PDB file of C-alpha atoms in Angstrom:
ATOM      1  CA  MET A  23     -19.787-128.797 -17.151  1.00 60.00           C
ATOM      2  CA  VAL A  24     -19.839-128.699 -13.354  1.00 67.00           C
ATOM      3  CA  ALA A  25     -22.775-130.214 -11.500  1.00 69.00           C
ATOM      4  CA  ARG A  26     -24.491-127.709  -9.238  1.00 78.00           C
ATOM      5  CA  VAL A  27     -24.340-128.309  -5.492  1.00 80.00           C
ATOM      6  CA  ASN A  28     -27.546-127.911  -3.518  1.00 86.00           C
ATOM      7  CA  LYS A  29     -26.347-126.187  -0.347  1.00 87.00           C
ATOM      8  CA  LYS A  30     -29.608-126.916   1.486  1.00 90.00           C
ATOM      9  CA  LYS A  31     -29.272-130.698   1.022  1.00 92.00           C
ATOM     10  CA  MET A  32     -25.620-130.884   2.093  1.00 93.00           C
ATOM     11  CA  ALA A  33     -24.708-131.852   5.648  1.00 95.00           C
ATOM     12  CA  CYS A  34     -22.655-129.360   7.644  1.00 96.00           C
ATOM     13  CA  ASN A  35     -18.912-129.998   7.918  1.00 96.00           C
ATOM     14  CA  LYS A  36     -18.983-133.300   5.987  1.00 96.00           C
ATOM     15  CA  PRO A  37     -16.450-133.122   3.133  1.00 96.00           C
ATOM     16  CA  LYS A  38     -16.991-135.253   0.041  1.00 94.00           C
ATOM     17  CA  ARG A  39     -15.187-135.993  -3.220  1.00 93.00           C
ATOM     18  CA  THR A  40     -16.200-134.222  -6.425  1.00 90.00           C
ATOM     19  CA  PRO A  41     -14.946-136.500  -9.218  1.00 85.00           C
ATOM     20  CA  SER A  42     -16.882-134.616 -11.923  1.00 87.00           C
ATOM     21  CA  HIS A  43     -15.378-131.210 -11.111  1.00 89.00           C
ATOM     22  CA  PRO A  44     -12.650-130.233 -13.603  1.00 92.00           C
ATOM     23  CA  LYS A  45     -10.293-128.592 -11.084  1.00 93.00           C
ATOM     24  CA  LYS A  46     -11.313-129.166  -7.446  1.00 93.00           C
ATOM     25  CA  SER A  47     -11.282-132.592  -5.805  1.00 93.00           C
ATOM     26  CA  HIS A  48     -13.461-131.980  -2.717  1.00 94.00           C
ATOM     27  CA  VAL A  49     -16.436-129.908  -1.576  1.00 95.00           C
ATOM     28  CA  VAL A  50     -17.807-129.181   1.895  1.00 96.00           C
ATOM     29  CA  LYS A  51     -20.544-127.036   3.390  1.00 96.00           C
ATOM     30  CA  ALA A  52     -18.696-125.262   6.182  1.00 96.00           C
ATOM     31  CA  CYS A  53     -20.916-124.211   9.080  1.00 95.00           C
ATOM     32  CA  ASP A  54     -19.602-122.066  11.919  1.00 94.00           C
ATOM     33  CA  LYS A  55     -21.327-119.590  14.252  1.00 93.00           C
ATOM     34  CA  GLY A  56     -24.565-119.541  12.257  1.00 93.00           C
ATOM     35  CA  LYS A  57     -22.860-118.985   8.889  1.00 95.00           C
ATOM     36  CA  GLU A  58     -22.839-121.439   5.979  1.00 94.00           C
ATOM     37  CA  LYS A  59     -20.427-121.473   3.048  1.00 94.00           C
ATOM     38  CA  VAL A  60     -19.780-123.975   0.259  1.00 95.00           C
ATOM     39  CA  ILE A  61     -16.028-124.480  -0.149  1.00 96.00           C
ATOM     40  CA  ARG A  62     -14.327-126.321  -2.999  1.00 95.00           C
ATOM     41  CA  TYR A  63     -10.725-127.264  -2.377  1.00 95.00           C
ATOM     42  CA  GLY A  64      -7.878-129.554  -3.425  1.00 93.00           C
ATOM     43  CA  GLN A  65      -6.341-130.071  -6.831  1.00 92.00           C
ATOM     44  CA  GLN A  66      -8.053-132.752  -8.897  1.00 91.00           C
ATOM     45  CA  GLY A  67      -5.686-135.700  -9.411  1.00 88.00           C
ATOM     46  CA  ALA A  68      -2.944-134.336  -7.127  1.00 86.00           C
ATOM     47  CA  LYS A  69      -0.779-136.828  -5.259  1.00 84.00           C
ATOM     48  CA  THR A  70      -1.015-135.582  -1.687  1.00 85.00           C
ATOM     49  CA  ALA A  71       0.823-137.115   1.222  1.00 81.00           C
ATOM     50  CA  GLY A  72      -2.396-138.457   2.743  1.00 78.00           C
ATOM     51  CA  LYS A  73      -2.560-139.583   6.370  1.00 76.00           C
ATOM     52  CA  PRO A  74       0.745-140.585   8.021  1.00 78.00           C
ATOM     53  CA  LYS A  75       1.453-144.259   7.518  1.00 80.00           C
ATOM     54  CA  ALA A  76       3.927-146.605   9.160  1.00 82.00           C
ATOM     55  CA  GLY A  77       7.067-146.774   7.063  1.00 83.00           C
ATOM     56  CA  GLU A  78       6.231-143.582   5.191  1.00 83.00           C
ATOM     57  CA  SER A  79       8.993-142.300   2.916  1.00 88.00           C
ATOM     58  CA  ALA A  80      11.080-139.289   3.884  1.00 89.00           C
ATOM     59  CA  LYS A  81       9.885-137.539   0.716  1.00 89.00           C
ATOM     60  CA  MET A  82       6.227-137.812   1.776  1.00 89.00           C
ATOM     61  CA  LYS A  83       7.023-136.619   5.311  1.00 89.00           C
ATOM     62  CA  ALA A  84       8.798-133.596   3.855  1.00 91.00           C
ATOM     63  CA  LYS A  85       5.883-132.962   1.486  1.00 90.00           C
ATOM     64  CA  ARG A  86       3.375-132.975   4.377  1.00 90.00           C
ATOM     65  CA  LYS A  87       5.589-130.762   6.537  1.00 92.00           C
ATOM     66  CA  SER A  88       6.018-128.237   3.702  1.00 94.00           C
ATOM     67  CA  PHE A  89       2.266-128.029   3.063  1.00 93.00           C
ATOM     68  CA  LYS A  90       1.466-127.469   6.737  1.00 94.00           C
ATOM     69  CA  ALA A  91       4.183-124.818   7.090  1.00 97.00           C
ATOM     70  CA  ARG A  92       3.180-123.002   3.909  1.00 96.00           C
ATOM     71  CA  HIS A  93      -0.519-122.895   4.812  1.00 96.00           C
ATOM     72  CA  ALA A  94      -0.317-122.656   8.626  1.00 97.00           C
ATOM     73  CA  LYS A  95      -1.729-119.122   8.691  1.00 97.00           C
ATOM     74  CA  ASN A  96      -4.747-120.090   6.594  1.00 96.00           C
ATOM     75  CA  ILE A  97      -5.337-123.380   8.432  1.00 97.00           C
ATOM     76  CA  LYS A  98      -5.637-121.414  11.692  1.00 97.00           C
ATOM     77  CA  LYS A  99      -8.564-119.430  10.242  1.00 95.00           C
ATOM     78  CA  GLY A 100     -10.755-122.447  10.992  1.00 95.00           C
ATOM     79  CA  LYS A 101     -13.667-124.160   9.297  1.00 96.00           C
ATOM     80  CA  MET A 102     -14.469-121.309   6.930  1.00 96.00           C
ATOM     81  CA  SER A 103     -11.158-121.643   5.037  1.00 96.00           C
ATOM     82  CA  ALA A 104     -10.283-124.102   2.269  1.00 96.00           C
ATOM     83  CA  ALA A 105      -6.828-124.668   3.791  1.00 96.00           C
ATOM     84  CA  TYR A 106      -8.426-126.003   6.994  1.00 97.00           C
ATOM     85  CA  TRP A 107     -10.379-128.639   5.048  1.00 97.00           C
ATOM     86  CA  ALA A 108      -7.464-129.541   2.770  1.00 95.00           C
ATOM     87  CA  ASN A 109      -5.299-130.072   5.851  1.00 94.00           C
ATOM     88  CA  LYS A 110      -7.961-132.225   7.480  1.00 93.00           C
ATOM     89  CA  THR A 111      -8.881-134.462   4.538  1.00 92.00           C
ATOM     90  CA  LYS A 112      -5.922-134.477   2.151  1.00 90.00           C
ATOM     91  CA  TRP A 113      -2.863-134.041   4.378  1.00 87.00           C
TER      92      TRP A 113
END
């Protein structure tokens, strides 16, 4: 069972982990131009490339590059898209 998220108590544009959610790893209340939207994103338990690190493997660099290329159109949509938040927090 998924715990309900109280949209009123959440801070705008502050992503957080959702360890109890069966499928999605993060949740954020996206706020932009007077609109609010709760967005769940990211695969639970997925091994993402994370932030670039010194000495990062070529495989992880390729993984990050592929994600950004595949989702570039959706990332450009801005704060109201799940791809934007996944790019910011997971990649």
